[in-house]
Amino acid sequence: MRTALPRLAPKILLLVAALALAGCPKKIPQPEIDAAERAMADLDKLKDCAPELVAAARAAMEQAEGLMKAEKYDEAKAAYLAARSLADKARKECDEKKKAAEEAEKKRLAELAAQEAARAMNNTPAEAPSGPAALVTVLFDFNAAELTDKARADLEQNAEYLRARPALRVQVEGHCDSRGSTEYNLALGERRAMATRQFLVKLGVDPERLEIISFGEERPADPDSTEEAFGKNRRAEFRELQ
Amino acid sequence: MKKIALLGCLLGLAWGAAAPAQDYLPPIDDPNFRPYPIAVPAFKELGTGAAALAKEGAEILRNDLGIAGSFKVLDPRSYLADPAKEGLTGAAINFPDWLNVGAEGLAKAGVAIDGAEVILEGRLFDVATGKELLQLKLKGPKDNLRPLVHQFADRIVKHFTGVRSVFSTQIAFAKKVKGNKAICLMDFDGFGERCLVSNDSINLLPAWSPDGRYVYFSSYLKGGPHAWRVELATGRMNQVSKQRGLNIGVAAAPDGSAIAMTLSKDDNSEIYRMAPDGTKVARLTNNFAIDASPTWSPDSKQLAFVSERSGNPQIYVISAAGGEPRRLTFQGNYNQTPDWSPRGDWILFNARDERLVYDIFKVNPDTGEIRRLTQDQGNNEHARWSPDGNLVVFNSTRAGESKLYIMNADGTNQRMISKGSGEYTNPAWGPWAPEKK
């Protein structure tokens, strides 16, 4: 076997070289694939604000992948370019919507703060705490530290509770569900606590009264591994200090 | 047609590579690798009182060689020779009996009790030639045969592969105890579990100093969480970093010059480099997104870490001096927990796939090539390399509660190593002890 090799080797090498030259795929539109995949990477986050563009981008991507399988590289390249462009448009649309929402929110908060200031000026007598009876826990979406509409409404209640008790200091605890890494969840939990504190401050609560801590996935409200439990665990909780 | 052409490309590559000298078995990830068939009969009781130890010893050795990945330990039920009768020396062994069960190697040992000591006499033979390849005699306390067998296994592996095995290494991990978490240790095979840090607090994310002297961890003991370290020899603990906010996920540079961790003192999770005692803090990343989970390259010149600056968590690489990071992973939208191989060729990480299941993958830091290591067996997370880069330890929920498992670097040979009840997470494989002269 070993002695036969030297005689065969040149022929095999020739054959290999010929096959390699003839058949190694060349026309794969790699830059377009990479660019499309990068543009598609965060598409999940855009599907609520630009659902049509996201769906169109996904369809183009699927089509492109199908064309790749059929080795129709030129057509695939066009489809990848289309997917990328659609994803970019979706991102732009979301950015614009977000900006508009932020402006409106800013305006509303300014009005609230003005009302609060006016109330303080009028020196409204400190009556027995009325309004909400306790601080409520606010919930978050998966891998998100942005406050939902429900969370904002809950925090407005909490701000009212805190305004009625000016001496009270609280710890804002950020928590996550058990999915994902220990470290990332500690960072995400802290972001949730920070977003919560920031919003309360905007509503006029003194930042000195709000301490934050992240427990990541270490202190679940519900230890089960169901979607329902995960939903309860992605939260910012309040602990009254003193 | 396309397949043939691709084959042509591959053949062309293989032809160009020079064949290595064949003194040792090829590494597990080599295309020419084939597990080496070895027989490990029950150890022989020399004298009296060592019957139980003789039985236990062979089981430890078979388990070690099985985990090593380079060997196929033949089923003892198939052996033709009677281990109680056959001798330990070449002249007393009927090699055709071993050849006929498919063995190429034969590891034999005898165990004797001498007062308070146990003596292990081990020999390794090449079955085809009957040649003795290795002979050793080890002594230790009577109630602790395990480390002696690990040493024998280590010598066998070194004989065939030329590299040190991991049989004498330890794994640190976090274990849930009454709602809190303790930092504990086990031998590489899951035996000898004991806890280093157990208080009424949450202790997390153990990581070794490269000399094996300290285990770093993050703890809520005094709020924070802060970064601490415990000295293994004394159990003494001290705070390494107690900045405002998070002080988590310590990774020690392999050259011992520095540690890296995630701090949020500047109001956002960023990666910082500092001296091993927590002084001389330098910020490496600067981005509004979460940056976390640093891991060092083997030359201590670069770090891989997780960042969600693209909108979702991905793996990035940055110089240990700071600067602009380079994105490494582009597939998937939830990639976390990198660990850079001591050989430098792969970075382990965790990904959430399209079915929302967490699995372990590895990515080549130069080419970005990705390989999947686990699939369809619960959630698999927090993968860490063994010091030789041959094995991987990780936690998995495949049997319900999170337990520790090890596998070969290519994802084969997965087995549970943790023995106890309760939740095991955050494994970290310790370094080799300094080699005995």
PDB file of N, CA, C and O in Angstrom, chain A residues 9 12-13 16 19-20 23-25 38 41-42 44-45 71 73 142-143 179-184 186-188 190-191 194 213-215 218-219, chain B residues 2 5 8-9 12 15 179-181 202 204-205 220 245-246 249 264 267-269 288-290 293 308 311-312 330 333-334 336-337 352 358 381 426:
ATOM      1  N   ALA A   9       0.199   9.202  -6.331  1.00  0.00           N
ATOM      2  CA  ALA A   9       0.014  10.542  -5.750  1.00  0.00           C
ATOM      3  C   ALA A   9      -0.083  11.666  -6.780  1.00  0.00           C
ATOM      4  O   ALA A   9      -0.994  12.487  -6.697  1.00  0.00           O
ATOM      5  N   ILE A  12      -3.506  11.680  -8.294  1.00  0.00           N
ATOM      6  CA  ILE A  12      -4.552  12.114  -7.346  1.00  0.00           C
ATOM      7  C   ILE A  12      -4.470  13.627  -7.146  1.00  0.00           C
ATOM      8  O   ILE A  12      -5.472  14.326  -7.179  1.00  0.00           O
ATOM      9  N   LEU A  13      -3.259  14.112  -7.028  1.00  0.00           N
ATOM     10  CA  LEU A  13      -3.088  15.545  -6.819  1.00  0.00           C
ATOM     11  C   LEU A  13      -3.680  16.338  -7.970  1.00  0.00           C
ATOM     12  O   LEU A  13      -4.356  17.332  -7.784  1.00  0.00           O
ATOM     13  N   VAL A  16      -7.388  16.219  -7.729  1.00  0.00           N
ATOM     14  CA  VAL A  16      -7.848  17.087  -6.641  1.00  0.00           C
ATOM     15  C   VAL A  16      -7.797  18.540  -7.074  1.00  0.00           C
ATOM     16  O   VAL A  16      -8.736  19.296  -6.915  1.00  0.00           O
ATOM     17  N   LEU A  19     -10.569  19.278  -9.530  1.00  0.00           N
ATOM     18  CA  LEU A  19     -11.869  19.368  -8.864  1.00  0.00           C
ATOM     19  C   LEU A  19     -11.969  20.662  -8.071  1.00  0.00           C
ATOM     20  O   LEU A  19     -12.981  21.347  -8.100  1.00  0.00           O
ATOM     21  N   ALA A  20     -10.883  20.974  -7.382  1.00  0.00           N
ATOM     22  CA  ALA A  20     -10.902  22.167  -6.530  1.00  0.00           C
ATOM     23  C   ALA A  20     -11.138  23.403  -7.385  1.00  0.00           C
ATOM     24  O   ALA A  20     -11.932  24.269  -7.062  1.00  0.00           O
ATOM     25  N   GLY A  23     -14.786  23.196  -8.935  1.00  0.00           N
ATOM     26  CA  GLY A  23     -15.989  23.073  -8.133  1.00  0.00           C
ATOM     27  C   GLY A  23     -16.055  23.892  -6.870  1.00  0.00           C
ATOM     28  O   GLY A  23     -17.117  23.993  -6.280  1.00  0.00           O
ATOM     29  N   CYS A  24     -14.974  24.488  -6.389  1.00  0.00           N
ATOM     30  CA  CYS A  24     -15.078  25.230  -5.137  1.00  0.00           C
ATOM     31  C   CYS A  24     -16.042  26.389  -5.324  1.00  0.00           C
ATOM     32  O   CYS A  24     -15.878  27.184  -6.246  1.00  0.00           O
ATOM     33  N   PRO A  25     -17.086  26.507  -4.484  1.00  0.00           N
ATOM     34  CA  PRO A  25     -18.077  27.559  -4.672  1.00  0.00           C
ATOM     35  C   PRO A  25     -17.418  28.919  -4.626  1.00  0.00           C
ATOM     36  O   PRO A  25     -16.560  29.162  -3.783  1.00  0.00           O
ATOM     37  N   ARG A  38     -26.531  40.889  10.025  1.00  0.00           N
ATOM     38  CA  ARG A  38     -26.302  41.914  11.051  1.00  0.00           C
ATOM     39  C   ARG A  38     -27.529  42.799  11.193  1.00  0.00           C
ATOM     40  O   ARG A  38     -27.963  43.116  12.281  1.00  0.00           O
ATOM     41  N   ALA A  41     -30.283  41.123  13.136  1.00  0.00           N
ATOM     42  CA  ALA A  41     -29.970  40.574  14.462  1.00  0.00           C
ATOM     43  C   ALA A  41     -30.947  41.022  15.550  1.00  0.00           C
ATOM     44  O   ALA A  41     -31.315  40.242  16.410  1.00  0.00           O
ATOM     45  N   ASP A  42     -31.355  42.268  15.513  1.00  0.00           N
ATOM     46  CA  ASP A  42     -32.201  42.745  16.617  1.00  0.00           C
ATOM     47  C   ASP A  42     -33.657  42.933  16.169  1.00  0.00           C
ATOM     48  O   ASP A  42     -34.393  43.709  16.754  1.00  0.00           O
ATOM     49  N   ASP A  44     -36.248  41.141  16.472  1.00  0.00           N
ATOM     50  CA  ASP A  44     -37.277  40.805  17.473  1.00  0.00           C
ATOM     51  C   ASP A  44     -37.770  42.039  18.214  1.00  0.00           C
ATOM     52  O   ASP A  44     -38.935  42.168  18.538  1.00  0.00           O
ATOM     53  N   LYS A  45     -36.829  42.950  18.472  1.00  0.00           N
ATOM     54  CA  LYS A  45     -37.187  44.128  19.260  1.00  0.00           C
ATOM     55  C   LYS A  45     -38.026  45.123  18.457  1.00  0.00           C
ATOM     56  O   LYS A  45     -38.544  46.064  19.014  1.00  0.00           O
ATOM     57  N   GLU A  71     -28.703  27.348  -4.927  1.00  0.00           N
ATOM     58  CA  GLU A  71     -27.461  27.827  -5.539  1.00  0.00           C
ATOM     59  C   GLU A  71     -27.697  28.926  -6.586  1.00  0.00           C
ATOM     60  O   GLU A  71     -26.926  29.097  -7.514  1.00  0.00           O
ATOM     61  N   TYR A  73     -27.174  32.170  -6.714  1.00  0.00           N
ATOM     62  CA  TYR A  73     -26.492  33.151  -5.877  1.00  0.00           C
ATOM     63  C   TYR A  73     -26.815  34.595  -6.254  1.00  0.00           C
ATOM     64  O   TYR A  73     -26.903  35.460  -5.401  1.00  0.00           O
ATOM     65  N   PHE A 142     -39.279  40.136  28.617  1.00  0.00           N
ATOM     66  CA  PHE A 142     -38.057  39.331  28.514  1.00  0.00           C
ATOM     67  C   PHE A 142     -36.886  40.165  28.005  1.00  0.00           C
ATOM     68  O   PHE A 142     -37.022  40.904  27.032  1.00  0.00           O
ATOM     69  N   ASN A 143     -35.741  40.030  28.672  1.00  0.00           N
ATOM     70  CA  ASN A 143     -34.501  40.706  28.292  1.00  0.00           C
ATOM     71  C   ASN A 143     -34.685  42.217  28.125  1.00  0.00           C
ATOM     72  O   ASN A 143     -34.042  42.844  27.289  1.00  0.00           O
ATOM     73  N   ARG A 179     -33.725  32.329  33.181  1.00  0.00           N
ATOM     74  CA  ARG A 179     -33.084  32.018  31.910  1.00  0.00           C
ATOM     75  C   ARG A 179     -31.967  33.003  31.614  1.00  0.00           C
ATOM     76  O   ARG A 179     -32.053  34.173  31.940  1.00  0.00           O
ATOM     77  N   GLY A 180     -30.915  32.517  30.983  1.00  0.00           N
ATOM     78  CA  GLY A 180     -29.776  33.390  30.700  1.00  0.00           C
ATOM     79  C   GLY A 180     -28.722  33.275  31.788  1.00  0.00           C
ATOM     80  O   GLY A 180     -28.935  32.631  32.807  1.00  0.00           O
ATOM     81  N   SER A 181     -27.580  33.937  31.576  1.00  0.00           N
ATOM     82  CA  SER A 181     -26.443  33.705  32.466  1.00  0.00           C
ATOM     83  C   SER A 181     -26.585  34.481  33.772  1.00  0.00           C
ATOM     84  O   SER A 181     -27.231  35.523  33.844  1.00  0.00           O
ATOM     85  N   THR A 182     -25.947  33.957  34.810  1.00  0.00           N
ATOM     86  CA  THR A 182     -25.924  34.576  36.132  1.00  0.00           C
ATOM     87  C   THR A 182     -25.466  36.029  36.047  1.00  0.00           C
ATOM     88  O   THR A 182     -26.095  36.935  36.599  1.00  0.00           O
ATOM     89  N   GLU A 183     -24.359  36.250  35.321  1.00  0.00           N
ATOM     90  CA  GLU A 183     -23.770  37.597  35.281  1.00  0.00           C
ATOM     91  C   GLU A 183     -24.645  38.576  34.508  1.00  0.00           C
ATOM     92  O   GLU A 183     -24.881  39.692  34.945  1.00  0.00           O
ATOM     93  N   TYR A 184     -25.077  38.139  33.328  1.00  0.00           N
ATOM     94  CA  TYR A 184     -25.892  39.030  32.496  1.00  0.00           C
ATOM     95  C   TYR A 184     -27.168  39.405  33.243  1.00  0.00           C
ATOM     96  O   TYR A 184     -27.613  40.551  33.209  1.00  0.00           O
ATOM     97  N   LEU A 186     -27.560  39.620  36.466  1.00  0.00           N
ATOM     98  CA  LEU A 186     -27.256  40.600  37.521  1.00  0.00           C
ATOM     99  C   LEU A 186     -27.210  42.005  36.918  1.00  0.00           C
ATOM    100  O   LEU A 186     -27.734  42.963  37.494  1.00  0.00           O
ATOM    101  N   ALA A 187     -26.606  42.107  35.726  1.00  0.00           N
ATOM    102  CA  ALA A 187     -26.531  43.414  35.060  1.00  0.00           C
ATOM    103  C   ALA A 187     -27.925  43.884  34.635  1.00  0.00           C
ATOM    104  O   ALA A 187     -28.283  45.047  34.807  1.00  0.00           O
ATOM    105  N   LEU A 188     -28.707  42.959  34.101  1.00  0.00           N
ATOM    106  CA  LEU A 188     -30.057  43.307  33.645  1.00  0.00           C
ATOM    107  C   LEU A 188     -30.944  43.712  34.829  1.00  0.00           C
ATOM    108  O   LEU A 188     -31.704  44.685  34.755  1.00  0.00           O
ATOM    109  N   GLU A 190     -29.989  45.069  37.533  1.00  0.00           N
ATOM    110  CA  GLU A 190     -29.596  46.411  37.968  1.00  0.00           C
ATOM    111  C   GLU A 190     -30.212  47.479  37.054  1.00  0.00           C
ATOM    112  O   GLU A 190     -30.652  48.530  37.509  1.00  0.00           O
ATOM    113  N   ARG A 191     -30.248  47.175  35.762  1.00  0.00           N
ATOM    114  CA  ARG A 191     -30.862  48.120  34.815  1.00  0.00           C
ATOM    115  C   ARG A 191     -32.345  48.325  35.142  1.00  0.00           C
ATOM    116  O   ARG A 191     -32.863  49.427  35.019  1.00  0.00           O
ATOM    117  N   MET A 194     -32.528  50.516  38.069  1.00  0.00           N
ATOM    118  CA  MET A 194     -32.165  51.902  37.703  1.00  0.00           C
ATOM    119  C   MET A 194     -33.296  52.584  36.944  1.00  0.00           C
ATOM    120  O   MET A 194     -33.606  53.756  37.201  1.00  0.00           O
ATOM    121  N   ILE A 213     -30.421  47.799  44.241  1.00  0.00           N
ATOM    122  CA  ILE A 213     -29.610  46.577  44.308  1.00  0.00           C
ATOM    123  C   ILE A 213     -30.171  45.600  43.284  1.00  0.00           C
ATOM    124  O   ILE A 213     -31.373  45.617  43.005  1.00  0.00           O
ATOM    125  N   SER A 214     -29.269  44.803  42.700  1.00  0.00           N
ATOM    126  CA  SER A 214     -29.728  43.771  41.758  1.00  0.00           C
ATOM    127  C   SER A 214     -29.520  42.394  42.364  1.00  0.00           C
ATOM    128  O   SER A 214     -28.459  42.106  42.911  1.00  0.00           O
ATOM    129  N   PHE A 215     -30.536  41.555  42.273  1.00  0.00           N
ATOM    130  CA  PHE A 215     -30.388  40.166  42.685  1.00  0.00           C
ATOM    131  C   PHE A 215     -30.362  39.220  41.489  1.00  0.00           C
ATOM    132  O   PHE A 215     -30.364  37.998  41.673  1.00  0.00           O
ATOM    133  N   GLU A 218     -31.337  35.367  41.392  1.00  0.00           N
ATOM    134  CA  GLU A 218     -31.088  34.636  42.641  1.00  0.00           C
ATOM    135  C   GLU A 218     -32.271  34.586  43.599  1.00  0.00           C
ATOM    136  O   GLU A 218     -32.309  33.740  44.486  1.00  0.00           O
ATOM    137  N   ARG A 219     -33.218  35.500  43.481  1.00  0.00           N
ATOM    138  CA  ARG A 219     -34.339  35.531  44.424  1.00  0.00           C
ATOM    139  C   ARG A 219     -35.657  35.542  43.665  1.00  0.00           C
ATOM    140  O   ARG A 219     -36.360  36.570  43.621  1.00  0.00           O
TER     141      ARG A 219
ATOM    142  N   LYS B   2     -21.810  19.153  -6.345  1.00  0.00           N
ATOM    143  CA  LYS B   2     -21.249  20.099  -5.393  1.00  0.00           C
ATOM    144  C   LYS B   2     -20.474  19.364  -4.287  1.00  0.00           C
ATOM    145  O   LYS B   2     -19.403  19.777  -3.883  1.00  0.00           O
ATOM    146  N   ALA B   5     -17.117  18.294  -5.427  1.00  0.00           N
ATOM    147  CA  ALA B   5     -16.204  19.429  -5.511  1.00  0.00           C
ATOM    148  C   ALA B   5     -15.700  19.811  -4.123  1.00  0.00           C
ATOM    149  O   ALA B   5     -14.508  20.062  -3.930  1.00  0.00           O
ATOM    150  N   GLY B   8     -13.168  17.529  -2.992  1.00  0.00           N
ATOM    151  CA  GLY B   8     -11.914  17.875  -3.649  1.00  0.00           C
ATOM    152  C   GLY B   8     -11.166  18.945  -2.874  1.00  0.00           C
ATOM    153  O   GLY B   8      -9.975  18.823  -2.633  1.00  0.00           O
ATOM    154  N   CYS B   9     -11.879  19.969  -2.417  1.00  0.00           N
ATOM    155  CA  CYS B   9     -11.254  21.042  -1.636  1.00  0.00           C
ATOM    156  C   CYS B   9     -10.636  20.487  -0.363  1.00  0.00           C
ATOM    157  O   CYS B   9      -9.500  20.777  -0.024  1.00  0.00           O
ATOM    158  N   GLY B  12      -7.569  18.312  -0.936  1.00  0.00           N
ATOM    159  CA  GLY B  12      -6.436  19.160  -1.266  1.00  0.00           C
ATOM    160  C   GLY B  12      -5.776  19.694  -0.013  1.00  0.00           C
ATOM    161  O   GLY B  12      -4.561  19.690   0.111  1.00  0.00           O
ATOM    162  N   TRP B  15      -3.948  16.899   1.977  1.00  0.00           N
ATOM    163  CA  TRP B  15      -2.726  16.489   1.297  1.00  0.00           C
ATOM    164  C   TRP B  15      -1.573  17.426   1.637  1.00  0.00           C
ATOM    165  O   TRP B  15      -0.433  17.018   1.784  1.00  0.00           O
ATOM    166  N   GLY B 179     -31.930  28.274  50.298  1.00  0.00           N
ATOM    167  CA  GLY B 179     -32.276  29.564  49.712  1.00  0.00           C
ATOM    168  C   GLY B 179     -31.088  30.471  49.474  1.00  0.00           C
ATOM    169  O   GLY B 179     -31.191  31.465  48.775  1.00  0.00           O
ATOM    170  N   ASN B 180     -29.926  30.161  50.066  1.00  0.00           N
ATOM    171  CA  ASN B 180     -28.719  30.914  49.793  1.00  0.00           C
ATOM    172  C   ASN B 180     -27.791  30.082  48.931  1.00  0.00           C
ATOM    173  O   ASN B 180     -28.130  28.975  48.540  1.00  0.00           O
ATOM    174  N   LYS B 181     -26.601  30.617  48.636  1.00  0.00           N
ATOM    175  CA  LYS B 181     -25.671  29.854  47.812  1.00  0.00           C
ATOM    176  C   LYS B 181     -24.296  29.824  48.448  1.00  0.00           C
ATOM    177  O   LYS B 181     -23.798  30.850  48.916  1.00  0.00           O
ATOM    178  N   ILE B 202     -25.859  35.007  49.615  1.00  0.00           N
ATOM    179  CA  ILE B 202     -25.709  34.441  48.277  1.00  0.00           C
ATOM    180  C   ILE B 202     -24.268  34.634  47.841  1.00  0.00           C
ATOM    181  O   ILE B 202     -23.769  35.762  47.810  1.00  0.00           O
ATOM    182  N   LEU B 204     -21.573  33.582  44.710  1.00  0.00           N
ATOM    183  CA  LEU B 204     -21.747  33.212  43.306  1.00  0.00           C
ATOM    184  C   LEU B 204     -20.447  33.212  42.532  1.00  0.00           C
ATOM    185  O   LEU B 204     -19.460  33.798  42.972  1.00  0.00           O
ATOM    186  N   LEU B 205     -20.509  32.628  41.323  1.00  0.00           N
ATOM    187  CA  LEU B 205     -19.503  32.839  40.278  1.00  0.00           C
ATOM    188  C   LEU B 205     -18.061  32.627  40.739  1.00  0.00           C
ATOM    189  O   LEU B 205     -17.239  33.546  40.651  1.00  0.00           O
ATOM    190  N   TYR B 220     -23.113  38.672  48.433  1.00  0.00           N
ATOM    191  CA  TYR B 220     -23.976  39.703  49.031  1.00  0.00           C
ATOM    192  C   TYR B 220     -23.738  39.816  50.536  1.00  0.00           C
ATOM    193  O   TYR B 220     -24.522  40.456  51.235  1.00  0.00           O
ATOM    194  N   GLY B 245     -22.629  49.380  43.573  1.00  0.00           N
ATOM    195  CA  GLY B 245     -23.255  48.585  42.516  1.00  0.00           C
ATOM    196  C   GLY B 245     -22.646  47.203  42.389  1.00  0.00           C
ATOM    197  O   GLY B 245     -22.211  46.615  43.374  1.00  0.00           O
ATOM    198  N   LEU B 246     -22.599  46.695  41.168  1.00  0.00           N
ATOM    199  CA  LEU B 246     -22.137  45.331  40.934  1.00  0.00           C
ATOM    200  C   LEU B 246     -20.617  45.228  40.936  1.00  0.00           C
ATOM    201  O   LEU B 246     -19.929  46.076  40.366  1.00  0.00           O
ATOM    202  N   GLY B 249     -18.313  38.508  38.585  1.00  0.00           N
ATOM    203  CA  GLY B 249     -17.744  37.765  37.461  1.00  0.00           C
ATOM    204  C   GLY B 249     -16.263  37.972  37.286  1.00  0.00           C
ATOM    205  O   GLY B 249     -15.800  38.354  36.225  1.00  0.00           O
ATOM    206  N   SER B 264     -20.405  48.252  38.082  1.00  0.00           N
ATOM    207  CA  SER B 264     -21.397  49.219  37.596  1.00  0.00           C
ATOM    208  C   SER B 264     -21.285  50.530  38.348  1.00  0.00           C
ATOM    209  O   SER B 264     -22.225  51.294  38.425  1.00  0.00           O
ATOM    210  N   ASP B 267     -22.521  53.720  36.841  1.00  0.00           N
ATOM    211  CA  ASP B 267     -23.939  53.707  36.468  1.00  0.00           C
ATOM    212  C   ASP B 267     -24.273  52.821  35.281  1.00  0.00           C
ATOM    213  O   ASP B 267     -25.354  52.926  34.710  1.00  0.00           O
ATOM    214  N   ASN B 268     -23.346  51.954  34.888  1.00  0.00           N
ATOM    215  CA  ASN B 268     -23.643  51.020  33.806  1.00  0.00           C
ATOM    216  C   ASN B 268     -22.648  49.868  33.926  1.00  0.00           C
ATOM    217  O   ASN B 268     -21.522  50.072  34.377  1.00  0.00           O
ATOM    218  N   SER B 269     -23.050  48.665  33.541  1.00  0.00           N
ATOM    219  CA  SER B 269     -22.149  47.518  33.636  1.00  0.00           C
ATOM    220  C   SER B 269     -21.052  47.621  32.593  1.00  0.00           C
ATOM    221  O   SER B 269     -21.329  47.593  31.400  1.00  0.00           O
ATOM    222  N   PHE B 288     -23.042  52.443  26.330  1.00  0.00           N
ATOM    223  CA  PHE B 288     -24.273  52.534  27.112  1.00  0.00           C
ATOM    224  C   PHE B 288     -24.902  51.175  27.383  1.00  0.00           C
ATOM    225  O   PHE B 288     -25.766  51.045  28.225  1.00  0.00           O
ATOM    226  N   ALA B 289     -24.466  50.134  26.653  1.00  0.00           N
ATOM    227  CA  ALA B 289     -25.084  48.805  26.775  1.00  0.00           C
ATOM    228  C   ALA B 289     -24.495  48.039  27.952  1.00  0.00           C
ATOM    229  O   ALA B 289     -23.515  48.457  28.562  1.00  0.00           O
ATOM    230  N   ILE B 290     -25.106  46.887  28.271  1.00  0.00           N
ATOM    231  CA  ILE B 290     -24.540  45.988  29.279  1.00  0.00           C
ATOM    232  C   ILE B 290     -23.287  45.342  28.706  1.00  0.00           C
ATOM    233  O   ILE B 290     -23.322  44.775  27.622  1.00  0.00           O
ATOM    234  N   SER B 293     -19.136  39.522  31.874  1.00  0.00           N
ATOM    235  CA  SER B 293     -18.556  38.184  31.663  1.00  0.00           C
ATOM    236  C   SER B 293     -17.214  38.173  30.927  1.00  0.00           C
ATOM    237  O   SER B 293     -17.062  37.531  29.897  1.00  0.00           O
ATOM    238  N   GLU B 308     -24.403  43.808  24.880  1.00  0.00           N
ATOM    239  CA  GLU B 308     -25.646  43.885  24.119  1.00  0.00           C
ATOM    240  C   GLU B 308     -25.715  45.208  23.348  1.00  0.00           C
ATOM    241  O   GLU B 308     -26.789  45.716  23.050  1.00  0.00           O
ATOM    242  N   GLY B 311     -27.943  45.420  20.408  1.00  0.00           N
ATOM    243  CA  GLY B 311     -29.376  45.253  20.631  1.00  0.00           C
ATOM    244  C   GLY B 311     -29.692  43.961  21.349  1.00  0.00           C
ATOM    245  O   GLY B 311     -30.757  43.823  21.946  1.00  0.00           O
ATOM    246  N   ASN B 312     -28.785  42.992  21.285  1.00  0.00           N
ATOM    247  CA  ASN B 312     -28.952  41.754  22.049  1.00  0.00           C
ATOM    248  C   ASN B 312     -27.574  41.200  22.392  1.00  0.00           C
ATOM    249  O   ASN B 312     -26.583  41.597  21.790  1.00  0.00           O
ATOM    250  N   PHE B 330     -22.226  36.432  15.245  1.00  0.00           N
ATOM    251  CA  PHE B 330     -23.280  37.105  14.479  1.00  0.00           C
ATOM    252  C   PHE B 330     -24.528  36.248  14.360  1.00  0.00           C
ATOM    253  O   PHE B 330     -25.564  36.704  13.928  1.00  0.00           O
ATOM    254  N   ASN B 333     -29.462  35.468  18.697  1.00  0.00           N
ATOM    255  CA  ASN B 333     -29.644  36.783  19.286  1.00  0.00           C
ATOM    256  C   ASN B 333     -29.542  36.756  20.805  1.00  0.00           C
ATOM    257  O   ASN B 333     -30.071  37.615  21.490  1.00  0.00           O
ATOM    258  N   TYR B 334     -28.836  35.729  21.346  1.00  0.00           N
ATOM    259  CA  TYR B 334     -28.718  35.686  22.799  1.00  0.00           C
ATOM    260  C   TYR B 334     -27.492  34.843  23.154  1.00  0.00           C
ATOM    261  O   TYR B 334     -27.600  33.684  23.546  1.00  0.00           O
ATOM    262  N   GLN B 336     -23.979  34.324  25.365  1.00  0.00           N
ATOM    263  CA  GLN B 336     -23.452  34.763  26.670  1.00  0.00           C
ATOM    264  C   GLN B 336     -22.345  33.839  27.171  1.00  0.00           C
ATOM    265  O   GLN B 336     -22.100  32.791  26.617  1.00  0.00           O
ATOM    266  N   THR B 337     -21.752  34.233  28.328  1.00  0.00           N
ATOM    267  CA  THR B 337     -20.844  33.405  29.121  1.00  0.00           C
ATOM    268  C   THR B 337     -19.670  32.822  28.327  1.00  0.00           C
ATOM    269  O   THR B 337     -19.526  31.604  28.229  1.00  0.00           O
ATOM    270  N   ARG B 352     -29.029  30.920  23.178  1.00  0.00           N
ATOM    271  CA  ARG B 352     -30.433  30.540  23.206  1.00  0.00           C
ATOM    272  C   ARG B 352     -30.838  30.307  21.759  1.00  0.00           C
ATOM    273  O   ARG B 352     -30.649  31.181  20.921  1.00  0.00           O
ATOM    274  N   TYR B 358     -31.389  26.777  25.876  1.00  0.00           N
ATOM    275  CA  TYR B 358     -30.017  27.241  26.046  1.00  0.00           C
ATOM    276  C   TYR B 358     -29.058  26.077  25.827  1.00  0.00           C
ATOM    277  O   TYR B 358     -29.190  25.042  26.473  1.00  0.00           O
ATOM    278  N   GLU B 381     -25.691  25.420  30.375  1.00  0.00           N
ATOM    279  CA  GLU B 381     -25.110  26.755  30.501  1.00  0.00           C
ATOM    280  C   GLU B 381     -23.797  26.736  31.269  1.00  0.00           C
ATOM    281  O   GLU B 381     -23.439  25.758  31.894  1.00  0.00           O
ATOM    282  N   ASN B 426     -22.687  27.402  38.087  1.00  0.00           N
ATOM    283  CA  ASN B 426     -21.457  28.210  37.998  1.00  0.00           C
ATOM    284  C   ASN B 426     -20.160  27.410  38.184  1.00  0.00           C
ATOM    285  O   ASN B 426     -19.285  27.802  38.957  1.00  0.00           O
TER     286      ASN B 426
END
